[in-house]
């Protein structure tokens, strides 16, 4: 159920969403706009952009949400936004569906402002949970025809973000309890690069 699935995530990340007037937020993988609707209600003075590869999802989002710019994404191409143009990016339970994670994070790094932040959530895969999955639900969770093509641990997502020049600000867990969390999130910001004068 979409509402139940969303409620525990929103409760955890709501306080992380910016509210300052004029802040530009990109919801990457916005689908039909469920998250954007909550963001718009929670932070009415920020500028929202929704982006998705699904034409049907965007059609539904445009029908229910007003005053939001929507972008149609194409597979394995750049996000059609200028460099350093976005203050905040939400990418909730999307990265596990992405084939080219390197391209995605390079694009996030390109379009985010120097003091911006990226909020990514994904299903949780820790050692104990993975052992349980292997014993009782391997074929269901790792269905080769299922929608999830990436599986992240806390460490692997943090390392992937660091590889793409992001600094980890906060990590939190979503739904259920340790060691079988449903998901987790990482809040990251661009690493400050030092430019040494010659």
GROMACS .gro file of C-alpha atoms in nm:
model
  198
    1UNK     CA    1   0.000   0.000   0.000
    2UNK     CA    2   0.156   0.329  -0.117
    3UNK     CA    3   0.024   0.534   0.175
    4UNK     CA    4   0.159   0.294   0.440
    5UNK     CA    5   0.487   0.252   0.254
    6UNK     CA    6   0.529   0.630   0.241
    7UNK     CA    7   0.415   0.720   0.593
    8UNK     CA    8   0.713   0.576   0.782
    9UNK     CA    9   0.957   0.734   0.534
   10UNK     CA   10   0.795   1.077   0.551
   11UNK     CA   11   0.795   1.074   0.931
   12UNK     CA   12   1.172   1.016   0.927
   13UNK     CA   13   1.274   1.262   0.654
   14UNK     CA   14   1.018   1.542   0.686
   15UNK     CA   15   1.239   1.752   0.914
   16UNK     CA   16   1.527   1.727   0.663
   17UNK     CA   17   1.332   1.894   0.380
   18UNK     CA   18   1.422   2.265   0.346
   19UNK     CA   19   1.158   2.531   0.406
   20UNK     CA   20   1.348   2.852   0.323
   21UNK     CA   21   1.177   3.067   0.061
   22UNK     CA   22   1.334   3.041  -0.285
   23UNK     CA   23   1.510   2.710  -0.218
   24UNK     CA   24   1.512   2.501  -0.536
   25UNK     CA   25   1.438   2.132  -0.478
   26UNK     CA   26   1.457   1.849  -0.731
   27UNK     CA   27   1.261   1.531  -0.661
   28UNK     CA   28   1.444   1.278  -0.878
   29UNK     CA   29   1.216   0.987  -0.967
   30UNK     CA   30   0.905   1.178  -0.864
   31UNK     CA   31   0.661   0.928  -1.018
   32UNK     CA   32   0.304   1.048  -0.981
   33UNK     CA   33   0.411   1.320  -0.738
   34UNK     CA   34   0.319   1.160  -0.406
   35UNK     CA   35   0.630   1.291  -0.228
   36UNK     CA   36   0.617   1.628  -0.406
   37UNK     CA   37   0.263   1.682  -0.283
   38UNK     CA   38   0.379   1.641   0.077
   39UNK     CA   39   0.684   1.862   0.018
   40UNK     CA   40   0.469   2.134  -0.136
   41UNK     CA   41   0.236   2.126   0.163
   42UNK     CA   42   0.520   2.112   0.417
   43UNK     CA   43   0.740   2.376   0.246
   44UNK     CA   44   0.506   2.603   0.044
   45UNK     CA   45   0.767   2.870  -0.024
   46UNK     CA   46   1.029   2.655  -0.197
   47UNK     CA   47   1.058   2.596  -0.572
   48UNK     CA   48   0.989   2.233  -0.666
   49UNK     CA   49   1.101   2.040  -0.973
   50UNK     CA   50   0.987   1.685  -1.044
   51UNK     CA   51   1.182   1.455  -1.274
   52UNK     CA   52   1.099   1.105  -1.392
   53UNK     CA   53   1.146   0.868  -1.683
   54UNK     CA   54   0.780   0.758  -1.671
   55UNK     CA   55   0.549   0.956  -1.901
   56UNK     CA   56   0.245   0.812  -1.724
   57UNK     CA   57   0.378   0.908  -1.381
   58UNK     CA   58   0.447   1.263  -1.495
   59UNK     CA   59   0.105   1.290  -1.658
   60UNK     CA   60  -0.059   1.200  -1.327
   61UNK     CA   61   0.168   1.435  -1.131
   62UNK     CA   62   0.089   1.728  -1.360
   63UNK     CA   63  -0.281   1.659  -1.320
   64UNK     CA   64  -0.276   1.684  -0.940
   65UNK     CA   65   0.009   1.929  -0.867
   66UNK     CA   66   0.029   2.293  -0.973
   67UNK     CA   67   0.318   2.542  -0.982
   68UNK     CA   68   0.576   2.266  -1.020
   69UNK     CA   69   0.817   2.226  -1.311
   70UNK     CA   70   0.833   1.871  -1.447
   71UNK     CA   71   1.118   1.720  -1.646
   72UNK     CA   72   1.104   1.405  -1.856
   73UNK     CA   73   1.423   1.201  -1.809
   74UNK     CA   74   1.582   0.971  -2.064
   75UNK     CA   75   1.781   0.655  -1.991
   76UNK     CA   76   2.158   0.706  -1.949
   77UNK     CA   77   2.152   1.079  -2.029
   78UNK     CA   78   2.228   1.391  -1.829
   79UNK     CA   79   1.965   1.561  -1.615
   80UNK     CA   80   1.852   1.862  -1.822
   81UNK     CA   81   1.936   2.123  -1.558
   82UNK     CA   82   2.227   2.371  -1.545
   83UNK     CA   83   2.539   2.318  -1.332
   84UNK     CA   84   2.502   2.423  -0.968
   85UNK     CA   85   2.135   2.512  -1.008
   86UNK     CA   86   1.966   2.306  -0.733
   87UNK     CA   87   1.978   2.349  -0.353
   88UNK     CA   88   1.833   2.013  -0.250
   89UNK     CA   89   1.776   1.678  -0.419
   90UNK     CA   90   1.541   1.407  -0.294
   91UNK     CA   91   1.588   1.058  -0.435
   92UNK     CA   92   1.372   0.834  -0.219
   93UNK     CA   93   1.375   0.464  -0.303
   94UNK     CA   94   1.488   0.531  -0.660
   95UNK     CA   95   1.862   0.456  -0.669
   96UNK     CA   96   1.799   0.079  -0.644
   97UNK     CA   97   1.621   0.101  -0.982
   98UNK     CA   98   1.907   0.285  -1.159
   99UNK     CA   99   2.139   0.100  -1.399
  100UNK     CA  100   2.415   0.364  -1.414
  101UNK     CA  101   2.464   0.481  -1.056
  102UNK     CA  102   2.795   0.651  -1.146
  103UNK     CA  103   2.624   0.868  -1.406
  104UNK     CA  104   2.340   0.953  -1.165
  105UNK     CA  105   2.570   1.062  -0.883
  106UNK     CA  106   2.797   1.253  -1.122
  107UNK     CA  107   2.487   1.439  -1.237
  108UNK     CA  108   2.376   1.506  -0.880
  109UNK     CA  109   2.725   1.642  -0.808
  110UNK     CA  110   2.709   1.861  -1.119
  111UNK     CA  111   2.370   2.021  -1.059
  112UNK     CA  112   2.388   2.063  -0.680
  113UNK     CA  113   2.502   2.399  -0.543
  114UNK     CA  114   2.821   2.405  -0.332
  115UNK     CA  115   2.618   2.429  -0.010
  116UNK     CA  116   2.335   2.205  -0.130
  117UNK     CA  117   2.230   1.865   0.002
  118UNK     CA  118   2.119   1.531  -0.139
  119UNK     CA  119   1.878   1.299   0.043
  120UNK     CA  120   1.880   0.938  -0.078
  121UNK     CA  121   1.684   0.647   0.067
  122UNK     CA  122   1.690   0.282  -0.033
  123UNK     CA  123   1.590  -0.059   0.110
  124UNK     CA  124   1.819  -0.169   0.393
  125UNK     CA  125   2.053  -0.464   0.344
  126UNK     CA  126   2.262  -0.548   0.649
  127UNK     CA  127   2.441  -0.872   0.737
  128UNK     CA  128   2.177  -1.020   0.968
  129UNK     CA  129   1.886  -0.917   0.746
  130UNK     CA  130   2.063  -1.061   0.441
  131UNK     CA  131   2.116  -1.391   0.622
  132UNK     CA  132   1.745  -1.405   0.706
  133UNK     CA  133   1.657  -1.322   0.344
  134UNK     CA  134   1.887  -1.599   0.220
  135UNK     CA  135   1.716  -1.849   0.448
  136UNK     CA  136   1.350  -1.765   0.386
  137UNK     CA  137   1.297  -1.514   0.103
  138UNK     CA  138   1.592  -1.509  -0.138
  139UNK     CA  139   1.389  -1.575  -0.454
  140UNK     CA  140   1.139  -1.305  -0.363
  141UNK     CA  141   1.385  -1.028  -0.270
  142UNK     CA  142   1.636  -1.107  -0.543
  143UNK     CA  143   1.382  -1.185  -0.815
  144UNK     CA  144   1.579  -1.147  -1.144
  145UNK     CA  145   1.272  -0.998  -1.311
  146UNK     CA  146   1.189  -0.765  -1.021
  147UNK     CA  147   1.224  -0.385  -1.027
  148UNK     CA  148   1.525  -0.367  -0.792
  149UNK     CA  149   1.857  -0.401  -0.971
  150UNK     CA  150   2.085  -0.257  -0.698
  151UNK     CA  151   2.112  -0.364  -0.335
  152UNK     CA  152   2.291  -0.131  -0.091
  153UNK     CA  153   2.430  -0.172   0.256
  154UNK     CA  154   2.486   0.141   0.465
  155UNK     CA  155   2.860   0.110   0.401
  156UNK     CA  156   2.833   0.056   0.025
  157UNK     CA  157   2.605   0.357  -0.028
  158UNK     CA  158   2.825   0.579   0.188
  159UNK     CA  159   3.137   0.464  -0.002
  160UNK     CA  160   2.966   0.520  -0.339
  161UNK     CA  161   2.870   0.876  -0.238
  162UNK     CA  162   3.222   0.949  -0.110
  163UNK     CA  163   3.366   0.820  -0.439
  164UNK     CA  164   3.157   1.086  -0.611
  165UNK     CA  165   3.288   1.364  -0.388
  166UNK     CA  166   3.004   1.379  -0.136
  167UNK     CA  167   3.044   1.422   0.239
  168UNK     CA  168   2.804   1.220   0.457
  169UNK     CA  169   2.608   1.445   0.694
  170UNK     CA  170   2.359   1.202   0.846
  171UNK     CA  171   2.236   0.844   0.820
  172UNK     CA  172   1.899   0.725   0.950
  173UNK     CA  173   1.691   0.409   0.940
  174UNK     CA  174   1.333   0.358   0.826
  175UNK     CA  175   1.059   0.120   0.935
  176UNK     CA  176   1.065  -0.185   1.163
  177UNK     CA  177   1.371  -0.217   1.392
  178UNK     CA  178   1.736  -0.328   1.405
  179UNK     CA  179   1.856  -0.554   1.248
  180UNK     CA  180   1.571  -0.582   0.997
  181UNK     CA  181   1.508  -0.218   0.907
  182UNK     CA  182   1.290  -0.173   0.599
  183UNK     CA  183   1.515   0.101   0.462
  184UNK     CA  184   1.767   0.371   0.541
  185UNK     CA  185   1.855   0.721   0.422
  186UNK     CA  186   2.173   0.917   0.373
  187UNK     CA  187   2.192   1.297   0.376
  188UNK     CA  188   2.504   1.416   0.193
  189UNK     CA  189   2.655   1.740   0.071
  190UNK     CA  190   2.924   1.822  -0.187
  191UNK     CA  191   3.272   1.775  -0.049
  192UNK     CA  192   3.454   2.106  -0.025
  193UNK     CA  193   3.745   2.082  -0.268
  194UNK     CA  194   4.059   2.267  -0.175
  195UNK     CA  195   4.222   2.469  -0.453
  196UNK     CA  196   4.587   2.525  -0.377
  197UNK     CA  197   4.749   2.829  -0.532
  198UNK     CA  198   5.064   2.763  -0.731
   0.00000   0.00000   0.00000
